[in-house]
Tab-separated table of C-alpha atoms in Angstrom:
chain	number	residue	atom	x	y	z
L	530	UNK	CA	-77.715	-61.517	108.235
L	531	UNK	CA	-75.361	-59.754	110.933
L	532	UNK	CA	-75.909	-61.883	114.545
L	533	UNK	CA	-75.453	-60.330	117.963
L	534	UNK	CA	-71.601	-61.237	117.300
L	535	UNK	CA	-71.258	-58.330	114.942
L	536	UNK	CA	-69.802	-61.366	112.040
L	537	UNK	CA	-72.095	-61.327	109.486
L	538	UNK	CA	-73.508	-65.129	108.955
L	539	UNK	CA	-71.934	-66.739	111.972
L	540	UNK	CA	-73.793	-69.396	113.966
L	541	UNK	CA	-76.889	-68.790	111.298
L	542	UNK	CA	-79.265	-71.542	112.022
L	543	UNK	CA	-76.674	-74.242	112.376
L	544	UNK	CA	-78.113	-78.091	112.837
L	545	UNK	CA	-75.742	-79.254	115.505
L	546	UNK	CA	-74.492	-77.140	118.979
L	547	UNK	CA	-73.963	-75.882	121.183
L	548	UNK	CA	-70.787	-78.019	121.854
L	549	UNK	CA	-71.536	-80.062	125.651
L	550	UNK	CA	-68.608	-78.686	128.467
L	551	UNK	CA	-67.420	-82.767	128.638
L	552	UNK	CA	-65.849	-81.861	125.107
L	553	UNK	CA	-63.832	-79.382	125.651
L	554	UNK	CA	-60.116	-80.836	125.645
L	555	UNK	CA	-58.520	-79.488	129.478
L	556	UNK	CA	-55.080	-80.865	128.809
L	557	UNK	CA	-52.669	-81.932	126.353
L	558	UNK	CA	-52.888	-85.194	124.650
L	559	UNK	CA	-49.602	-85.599	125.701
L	560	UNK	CA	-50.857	-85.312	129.816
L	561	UNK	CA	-53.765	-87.903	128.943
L	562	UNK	CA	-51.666	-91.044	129.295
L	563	UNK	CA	-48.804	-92.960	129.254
L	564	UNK	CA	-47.291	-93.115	125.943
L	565	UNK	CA	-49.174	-90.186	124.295
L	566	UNK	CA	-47.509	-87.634	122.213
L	567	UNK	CA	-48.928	-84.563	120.735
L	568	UNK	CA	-49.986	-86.687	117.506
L	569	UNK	CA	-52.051	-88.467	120.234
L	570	UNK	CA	-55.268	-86.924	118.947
L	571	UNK	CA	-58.489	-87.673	116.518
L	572	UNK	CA	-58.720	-86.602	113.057
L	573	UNK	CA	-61.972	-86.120	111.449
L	574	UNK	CA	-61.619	-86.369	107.432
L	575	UNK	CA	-64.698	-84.303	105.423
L	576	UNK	CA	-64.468	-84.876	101.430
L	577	UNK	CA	-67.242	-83.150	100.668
L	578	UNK	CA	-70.423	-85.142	102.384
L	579	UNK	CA	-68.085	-88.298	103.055
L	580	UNK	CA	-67.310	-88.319	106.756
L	581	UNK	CA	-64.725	-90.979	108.263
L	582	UNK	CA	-63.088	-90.985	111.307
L	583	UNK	CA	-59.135	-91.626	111.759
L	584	UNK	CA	-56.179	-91.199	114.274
L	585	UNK	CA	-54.073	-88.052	113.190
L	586	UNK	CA	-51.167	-90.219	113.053
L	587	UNK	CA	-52.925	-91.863	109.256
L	588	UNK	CA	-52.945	-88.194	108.437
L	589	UNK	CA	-49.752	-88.872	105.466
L	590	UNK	CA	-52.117	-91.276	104.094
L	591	UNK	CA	-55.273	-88.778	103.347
L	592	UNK	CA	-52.759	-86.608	101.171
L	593	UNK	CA	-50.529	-87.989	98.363
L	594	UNK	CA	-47.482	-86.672	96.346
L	595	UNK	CA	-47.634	-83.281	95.047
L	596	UNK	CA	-49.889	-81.983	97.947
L	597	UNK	CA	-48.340	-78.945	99.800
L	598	UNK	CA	-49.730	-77.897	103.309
L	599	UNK	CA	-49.389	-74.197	103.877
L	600	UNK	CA	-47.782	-74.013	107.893
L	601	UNK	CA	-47.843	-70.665	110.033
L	602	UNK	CA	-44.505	-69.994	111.948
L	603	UNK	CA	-45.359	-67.486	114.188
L	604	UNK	CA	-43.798	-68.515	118.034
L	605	UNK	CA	-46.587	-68.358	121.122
L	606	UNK	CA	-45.885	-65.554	123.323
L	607	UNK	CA	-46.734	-65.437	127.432
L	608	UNK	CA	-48.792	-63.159	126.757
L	609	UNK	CA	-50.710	-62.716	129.786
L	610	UNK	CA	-49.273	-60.793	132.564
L	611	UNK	CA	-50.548	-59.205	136.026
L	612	UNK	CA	-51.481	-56.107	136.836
L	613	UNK	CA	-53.059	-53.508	139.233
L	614	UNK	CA	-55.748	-50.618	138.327
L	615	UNK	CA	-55.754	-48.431	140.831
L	616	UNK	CA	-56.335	-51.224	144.000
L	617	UNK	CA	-57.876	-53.593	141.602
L	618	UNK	CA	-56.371	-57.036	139.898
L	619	UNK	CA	-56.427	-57.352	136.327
L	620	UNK	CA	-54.705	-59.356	134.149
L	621	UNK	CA	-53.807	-57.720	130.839
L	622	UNK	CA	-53.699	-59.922	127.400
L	623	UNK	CA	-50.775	-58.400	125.318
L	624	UNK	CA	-52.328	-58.989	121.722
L	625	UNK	CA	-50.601	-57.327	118.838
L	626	UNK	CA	-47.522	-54.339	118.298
L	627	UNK	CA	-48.355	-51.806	116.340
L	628	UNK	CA	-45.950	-50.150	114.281
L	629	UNK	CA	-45.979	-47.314	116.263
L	630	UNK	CA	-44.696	-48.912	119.368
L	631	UNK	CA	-47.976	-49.034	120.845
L	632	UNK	CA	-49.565	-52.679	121.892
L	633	UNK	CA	-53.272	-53.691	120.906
L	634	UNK	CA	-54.203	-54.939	124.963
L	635	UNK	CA	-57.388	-56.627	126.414
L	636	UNK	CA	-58.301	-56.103	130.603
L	637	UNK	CA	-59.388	-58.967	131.801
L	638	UNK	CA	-60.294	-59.914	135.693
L	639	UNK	CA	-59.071	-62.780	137.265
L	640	UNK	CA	-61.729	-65.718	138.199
L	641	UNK	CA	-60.597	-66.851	141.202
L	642	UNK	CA	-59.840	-70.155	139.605
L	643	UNK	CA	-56.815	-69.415	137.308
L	644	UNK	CA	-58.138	-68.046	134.816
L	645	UNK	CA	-60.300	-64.820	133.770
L	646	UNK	CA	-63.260	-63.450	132.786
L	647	UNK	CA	-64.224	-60.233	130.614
L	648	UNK	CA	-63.843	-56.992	131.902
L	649	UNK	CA	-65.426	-53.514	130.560
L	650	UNK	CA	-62.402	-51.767	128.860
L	651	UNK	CA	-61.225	-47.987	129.357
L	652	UNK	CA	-61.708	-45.825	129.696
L	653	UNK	CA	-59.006	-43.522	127.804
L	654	UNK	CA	-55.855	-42.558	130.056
L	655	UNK	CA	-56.500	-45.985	132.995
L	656	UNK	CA	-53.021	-46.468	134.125
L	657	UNK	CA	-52.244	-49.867	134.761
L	658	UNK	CA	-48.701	-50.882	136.836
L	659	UNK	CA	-46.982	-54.115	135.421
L	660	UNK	CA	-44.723	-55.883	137.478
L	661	UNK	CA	-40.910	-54.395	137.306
L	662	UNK	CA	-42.330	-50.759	137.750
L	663	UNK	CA	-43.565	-50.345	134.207
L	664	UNK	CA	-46.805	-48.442	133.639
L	665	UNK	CA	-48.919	-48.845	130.375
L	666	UNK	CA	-51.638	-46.205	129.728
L	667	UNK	CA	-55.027	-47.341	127.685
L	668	UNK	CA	-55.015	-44.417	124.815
L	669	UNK	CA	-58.009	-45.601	122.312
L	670	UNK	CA	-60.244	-48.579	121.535
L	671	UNK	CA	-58.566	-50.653	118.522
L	672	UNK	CA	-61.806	-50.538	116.826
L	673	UNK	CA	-64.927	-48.691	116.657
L	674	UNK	CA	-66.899	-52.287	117.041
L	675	UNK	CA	-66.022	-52.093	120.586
L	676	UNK	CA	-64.258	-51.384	123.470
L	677	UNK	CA	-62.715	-55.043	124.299
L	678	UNK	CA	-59.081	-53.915	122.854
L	679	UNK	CA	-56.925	-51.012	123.396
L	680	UNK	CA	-54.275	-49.650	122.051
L	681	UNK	CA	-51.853	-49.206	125.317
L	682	UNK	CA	-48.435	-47.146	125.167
L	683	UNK	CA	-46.098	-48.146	128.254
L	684	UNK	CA	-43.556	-45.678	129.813
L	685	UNK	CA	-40.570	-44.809	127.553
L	686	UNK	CA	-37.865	-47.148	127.874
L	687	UNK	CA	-39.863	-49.836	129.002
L	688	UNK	CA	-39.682	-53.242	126.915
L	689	UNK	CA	-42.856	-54.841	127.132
L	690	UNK	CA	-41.119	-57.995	125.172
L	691	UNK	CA	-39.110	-58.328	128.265
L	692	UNK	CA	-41.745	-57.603	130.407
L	693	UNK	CA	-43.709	-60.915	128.952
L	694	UNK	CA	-40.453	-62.836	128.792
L	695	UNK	CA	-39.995	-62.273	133.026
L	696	UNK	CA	-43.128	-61.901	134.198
L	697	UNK	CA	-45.657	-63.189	131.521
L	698	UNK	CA	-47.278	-67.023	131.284
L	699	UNK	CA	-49.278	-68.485	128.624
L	700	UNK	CA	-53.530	-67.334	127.892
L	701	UNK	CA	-55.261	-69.378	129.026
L	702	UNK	CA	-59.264	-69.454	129.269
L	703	UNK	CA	-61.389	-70.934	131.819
L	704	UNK	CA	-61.808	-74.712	129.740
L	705	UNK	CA	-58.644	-75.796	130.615
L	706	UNK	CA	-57.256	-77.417	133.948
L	707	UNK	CA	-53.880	-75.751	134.780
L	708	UNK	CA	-51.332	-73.305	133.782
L	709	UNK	CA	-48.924	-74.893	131.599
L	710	UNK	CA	-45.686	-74.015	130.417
L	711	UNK	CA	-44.648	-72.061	126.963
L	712	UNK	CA	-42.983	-75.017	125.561
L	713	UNK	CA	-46.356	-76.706	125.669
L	714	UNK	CA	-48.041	-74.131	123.732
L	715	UNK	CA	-45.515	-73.735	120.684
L	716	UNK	CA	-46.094	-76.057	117.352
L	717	UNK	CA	-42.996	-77.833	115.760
L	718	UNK	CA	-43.244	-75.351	113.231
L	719	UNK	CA	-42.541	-71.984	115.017
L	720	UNK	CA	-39.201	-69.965	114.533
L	721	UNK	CA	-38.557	-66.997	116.405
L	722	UNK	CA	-38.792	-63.366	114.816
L	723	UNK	CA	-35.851	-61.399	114.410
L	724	UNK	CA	-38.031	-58.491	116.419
L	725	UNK	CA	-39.519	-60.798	118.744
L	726	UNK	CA	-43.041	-60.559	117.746
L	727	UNK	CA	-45.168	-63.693	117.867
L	728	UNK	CA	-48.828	-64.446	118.312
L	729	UNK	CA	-50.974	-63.968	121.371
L	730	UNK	CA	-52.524	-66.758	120.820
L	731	UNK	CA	-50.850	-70.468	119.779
L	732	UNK	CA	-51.860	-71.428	115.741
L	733	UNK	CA	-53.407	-74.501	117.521
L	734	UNK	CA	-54.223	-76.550	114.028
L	735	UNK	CA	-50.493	-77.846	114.066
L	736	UNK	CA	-50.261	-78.436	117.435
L	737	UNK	CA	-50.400	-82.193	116.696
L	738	UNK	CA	-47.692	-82.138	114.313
L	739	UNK	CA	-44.611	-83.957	115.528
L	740	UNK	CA	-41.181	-83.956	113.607
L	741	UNK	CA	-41.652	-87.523	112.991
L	742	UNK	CA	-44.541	-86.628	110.920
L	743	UNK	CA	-43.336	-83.924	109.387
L	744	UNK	CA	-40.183	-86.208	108.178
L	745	UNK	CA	-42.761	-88.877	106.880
L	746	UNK	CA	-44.826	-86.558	105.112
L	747	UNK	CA	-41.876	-85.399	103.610
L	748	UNK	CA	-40.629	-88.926	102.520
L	749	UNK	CA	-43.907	-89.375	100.490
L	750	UNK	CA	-43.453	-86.012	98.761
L	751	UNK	CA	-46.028	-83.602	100.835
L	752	UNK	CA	-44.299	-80.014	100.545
L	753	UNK	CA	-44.579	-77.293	103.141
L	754	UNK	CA	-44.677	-73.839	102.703
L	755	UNK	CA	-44.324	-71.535	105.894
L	756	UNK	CA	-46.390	-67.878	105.771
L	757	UNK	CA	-46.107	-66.105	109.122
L	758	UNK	CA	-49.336	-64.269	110.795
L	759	UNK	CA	-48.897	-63.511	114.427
L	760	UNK	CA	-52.579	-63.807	115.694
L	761	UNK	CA	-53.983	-61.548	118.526
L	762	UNK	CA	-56.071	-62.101	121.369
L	763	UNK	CA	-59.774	-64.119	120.087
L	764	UNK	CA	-62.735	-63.003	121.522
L	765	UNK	CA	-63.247	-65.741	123.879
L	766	UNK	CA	-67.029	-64.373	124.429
L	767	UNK	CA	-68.712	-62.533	121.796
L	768	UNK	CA	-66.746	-64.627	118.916
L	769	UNK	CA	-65.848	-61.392	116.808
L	770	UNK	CA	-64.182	-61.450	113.620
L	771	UNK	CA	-60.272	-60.846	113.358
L	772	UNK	CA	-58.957	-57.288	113.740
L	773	UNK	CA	-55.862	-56.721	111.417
L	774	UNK	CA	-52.685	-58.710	112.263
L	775	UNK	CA	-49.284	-58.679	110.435
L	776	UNK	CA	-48.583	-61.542	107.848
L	777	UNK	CA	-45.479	-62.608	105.420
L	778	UNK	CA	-45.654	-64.591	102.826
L	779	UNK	CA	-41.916	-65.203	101.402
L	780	UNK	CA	-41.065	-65.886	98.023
L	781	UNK	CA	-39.496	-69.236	97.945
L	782	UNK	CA	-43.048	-69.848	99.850
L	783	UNK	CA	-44.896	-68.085	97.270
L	784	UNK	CA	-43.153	-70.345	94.364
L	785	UNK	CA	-44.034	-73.505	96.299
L	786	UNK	CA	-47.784	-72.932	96.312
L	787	UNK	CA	-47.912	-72.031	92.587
L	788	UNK	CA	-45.923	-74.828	91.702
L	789	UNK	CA	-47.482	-77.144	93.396
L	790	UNK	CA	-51.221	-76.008	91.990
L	791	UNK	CA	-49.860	-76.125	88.205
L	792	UNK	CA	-48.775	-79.785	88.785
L	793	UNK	CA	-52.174	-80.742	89.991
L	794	UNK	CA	-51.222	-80.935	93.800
L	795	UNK	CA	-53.850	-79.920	97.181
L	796	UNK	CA	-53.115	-76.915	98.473
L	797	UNK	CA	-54.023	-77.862	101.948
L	798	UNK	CA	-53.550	-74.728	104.892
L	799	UNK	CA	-53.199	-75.660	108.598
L	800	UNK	CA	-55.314	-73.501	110.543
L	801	UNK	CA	-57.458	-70.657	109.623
L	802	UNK	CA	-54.358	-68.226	110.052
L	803	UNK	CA	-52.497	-70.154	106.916
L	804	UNK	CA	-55.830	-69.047	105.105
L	805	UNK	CA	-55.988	-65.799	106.041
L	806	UNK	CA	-52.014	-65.192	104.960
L	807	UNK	CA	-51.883	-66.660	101.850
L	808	UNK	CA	-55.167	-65.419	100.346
L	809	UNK	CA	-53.986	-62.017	101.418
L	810	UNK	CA	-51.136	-62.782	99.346
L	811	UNK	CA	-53.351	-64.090	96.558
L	812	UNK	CA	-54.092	-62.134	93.355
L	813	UNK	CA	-57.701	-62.143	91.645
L	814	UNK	CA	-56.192	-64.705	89.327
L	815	UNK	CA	-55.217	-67.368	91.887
L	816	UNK	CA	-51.586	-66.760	91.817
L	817	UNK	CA	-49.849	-65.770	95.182
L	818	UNK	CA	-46.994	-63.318	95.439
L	819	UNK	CA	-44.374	-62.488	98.318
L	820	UNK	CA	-46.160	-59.989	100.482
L	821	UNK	CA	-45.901	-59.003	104.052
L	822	UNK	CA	-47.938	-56.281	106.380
L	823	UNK	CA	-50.815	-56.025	107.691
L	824	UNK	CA	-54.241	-58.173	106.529
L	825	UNK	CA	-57.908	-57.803	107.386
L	826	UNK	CA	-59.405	-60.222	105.446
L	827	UNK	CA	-61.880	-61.883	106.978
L	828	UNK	CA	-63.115	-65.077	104.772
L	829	UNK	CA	-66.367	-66.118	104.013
L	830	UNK	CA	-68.569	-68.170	101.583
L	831	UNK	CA	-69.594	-64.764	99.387
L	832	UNK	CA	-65.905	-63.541	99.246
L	833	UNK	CA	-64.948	-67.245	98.735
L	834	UNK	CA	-61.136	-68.655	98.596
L	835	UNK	CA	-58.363	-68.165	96.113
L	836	UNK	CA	-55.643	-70.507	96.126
L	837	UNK	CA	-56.489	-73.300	98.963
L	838	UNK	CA	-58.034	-76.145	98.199
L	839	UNK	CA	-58.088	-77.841	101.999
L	840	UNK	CA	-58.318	-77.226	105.101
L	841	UNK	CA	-56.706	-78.647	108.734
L	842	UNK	CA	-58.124	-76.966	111.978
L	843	UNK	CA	-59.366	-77.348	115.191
L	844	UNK	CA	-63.106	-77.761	116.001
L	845	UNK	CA	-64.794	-74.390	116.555
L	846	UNK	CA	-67.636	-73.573	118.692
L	847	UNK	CA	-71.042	-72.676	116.691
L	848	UNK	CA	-70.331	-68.551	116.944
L	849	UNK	CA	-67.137	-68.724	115.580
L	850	UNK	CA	-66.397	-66.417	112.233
L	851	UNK	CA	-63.759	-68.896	111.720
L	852	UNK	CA	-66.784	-71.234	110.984
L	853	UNK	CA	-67.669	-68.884	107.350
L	854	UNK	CA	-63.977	-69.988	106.572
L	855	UNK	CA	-64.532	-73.804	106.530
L	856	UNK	CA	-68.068	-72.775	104.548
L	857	UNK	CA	-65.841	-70.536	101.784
L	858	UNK	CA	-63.488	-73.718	101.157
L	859	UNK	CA	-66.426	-76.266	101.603
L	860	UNK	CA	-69.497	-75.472	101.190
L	861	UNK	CA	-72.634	-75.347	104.483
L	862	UNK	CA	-73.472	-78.631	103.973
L	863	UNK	CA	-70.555	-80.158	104.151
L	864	UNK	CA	-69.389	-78.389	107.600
L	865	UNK	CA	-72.945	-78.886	109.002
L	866	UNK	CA	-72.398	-82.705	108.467
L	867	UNK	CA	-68.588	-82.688	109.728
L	868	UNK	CA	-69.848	-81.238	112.981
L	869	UNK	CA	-72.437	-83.680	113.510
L	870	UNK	CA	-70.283	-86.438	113.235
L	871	UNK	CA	-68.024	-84.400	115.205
L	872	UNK	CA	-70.507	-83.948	118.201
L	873	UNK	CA	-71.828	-87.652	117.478
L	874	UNK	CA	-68.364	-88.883	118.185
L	875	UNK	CA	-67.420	-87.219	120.779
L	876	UNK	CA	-64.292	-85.265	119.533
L	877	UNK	CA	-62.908	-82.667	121.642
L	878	UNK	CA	-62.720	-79.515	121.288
L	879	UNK	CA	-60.187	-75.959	121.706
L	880	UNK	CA	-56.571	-75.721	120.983
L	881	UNK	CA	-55.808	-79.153	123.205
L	882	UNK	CA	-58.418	-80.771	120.879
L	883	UNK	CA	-59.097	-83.084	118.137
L	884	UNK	CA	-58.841	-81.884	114.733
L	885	UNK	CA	-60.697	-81.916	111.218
L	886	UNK	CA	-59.196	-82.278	107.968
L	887	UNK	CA	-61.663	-80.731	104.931
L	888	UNK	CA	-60.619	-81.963	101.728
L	889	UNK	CA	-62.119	-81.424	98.009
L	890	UNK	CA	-64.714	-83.950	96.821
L	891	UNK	CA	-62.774	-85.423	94.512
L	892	UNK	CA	-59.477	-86.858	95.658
L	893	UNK	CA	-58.713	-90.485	93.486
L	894	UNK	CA	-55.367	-90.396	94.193
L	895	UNK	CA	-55.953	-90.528	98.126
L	896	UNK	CA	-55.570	-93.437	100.271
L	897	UNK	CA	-59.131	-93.644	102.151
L	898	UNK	CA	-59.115	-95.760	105.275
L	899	UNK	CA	-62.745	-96.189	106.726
L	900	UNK	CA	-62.065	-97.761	109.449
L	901	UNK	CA	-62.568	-95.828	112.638
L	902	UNK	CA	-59.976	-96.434	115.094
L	903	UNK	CA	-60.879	-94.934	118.002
């Protein structure tokens, strides 16, 4: 079944949406209080049909020695930066470099509020002028499902890094409450690239992550294996599946992952863009190998999963192709009831959010806490 998003599957007769505006998370945990870190969010815990409800901070005690969680190290870029067509305001979304030179770019007008809203694309040759004199030209649509992204070639000698790094500022969609700064959108886990690249868009599932829990997961012997995939601009209307994006997987990474599956440990990713790098990685027989380049792979129940056994990510809206992801690691049932609990419990949602943990069935070794502490 192909929906009006153009992902085949997504939002198929789901029992539970659409998600109410009150639960959409408009600033940091951190800005919600005094005394509130990042960690200060909710962490739903799916183990097959077994729901329970948890602060993140109990997350080192829902995995257990041997488990290895798969973390994406791509920095956030300020990606959004102003610009004039012709007499007309746009703001342009700087999404992915090609390896020509060119950008992948999405148009976007401003809302009057501080935010955006879409914006027909094109046509081929619209000039538009970037603060410190620099003109980019739209050349062709990224993909023949439509005309939302472009590639976009600015002047020679221009620098468009530096032209983010001067005049650019953080996405950000119409949910949240204010502009905040880059810091705010970067996850203890990002390194910068040696060519500057990063993603569009922040990898939002380890936002919560603080290095005092990455130090105690460490101390009871969870490993961590950082991939890199620097993730473009999401459809933040029509919900359409992910264009190609560059990915690494290193070997010492590589090693980690298939030592830690022969000794009988979880091989848990955080966030969807974890997934989508290692399994691009992954061979038909389970085994993943250093790779790096460029991935399409979009996953869902039919093509299944290869190597991860778990998932941690944010809460996703009912449209979302990400949402055939959760299904490939576990199973339509088993999502359906995590987002009914979800919505039942008020959990918020969007990269500022709460987040959901989807382990296998089985887990004997796990600490379980049912108490619900929120």
């Amino acid at each position: 079944m192909t929906t009006a998003t153009g992902v085949p599957g997504a939002g198929r007769g789901r029992t539970w949406g659409p998600v109410p505006e009150g639960l959409s998370a408009r600033v940091p945990a951190e800005q919600r209080g005094p005394g509130r870190d990042r960690d200060s969010v909710r962490l739903l815990v799916s183990r097959g049909r077994a729901v329970s409800h948890h602060a993140f901070a109990e997350l080192p005690r829902q995995l257990a020695a041997g488990d290895l969680l798969i973390v994406n190290t791509s920095a956030t870029l300020a990606a959004a930066v102003d610009g004039l067509v012709g007499h007309a305001r746009v703001v342009v979304h700087f999404s992915t470099r090609g390896d020509d030179g060119r950008w992948a770019v999405e148009l976007r007008e401003p809302d009057g509020a501080g935010t955006t809203r879409a914006r027909a694309g094109g046509p081929a040759g619209t000039v538009v002028r970037l603060p410190g004199a620099v003109r980019l030209v739209l050349e062709e649509p990224l993909s023949p499902r439509g005309p939302r992204l472009w590639w976009a070639r600015v002047a020679a000698g221009a620098d468009v890094l530096g032209v983010l790094r001067r005049f650019g500022r953080p996405i950000r969609y119409s949910y949240t409450e204010r502009d905040q700064p880059l810091s705010v959108y970067q996850t203890v886990f990002a390194l910068p690239s040696e060519d500057g690249a990063g993603s569009a868009e922040m990898p939002s599932a380890a936002r919560p992550f603080t290095a005092r829990m990455v130090a105690e997961l460490v101390s009871r012997g969870v490993q961590f294996a950082p991939v890199t995939l620097h993730t473009g601009v999401a459809s933040a209307e029509a919900h359409e599946p992910p264009y190609p994006e560059p990915y690494a997987v290193p070997e010492a990474s590589a090693r980690l992952i298939n030592a830690a599956r022969a000794g009988g440990g979880r091989i848990v990713a955080v966030g969807t863009t974890a997934v989508r790098a290692v399994e691009s990685a992954a061979g038909a027989d389970g085994l993943v190998r250093a790779a790096r380049g460029w991935t399409d792979l979009v996953v869902t129940p039919e093509r299944g999963v290869r190597v991860v056994d778990g998932l941690l990510t944010g809460l996703h809206e009912p449209e979302a192709s990400h949402l055939l992801m959760l299904e490939a690691v576990a199973g339509r049932a088993a999502v359906d009831l995590g987002y009914e609990a979800a919505l039942a419990g008020r959990y918020l949602w969007h990269e500022f959010g709460d987040v959901h943990l989807i382990l296998p069935e089985e887990a004997p070794h796990t600490e379980r806490c049912a108490s619900n502490s929120w």
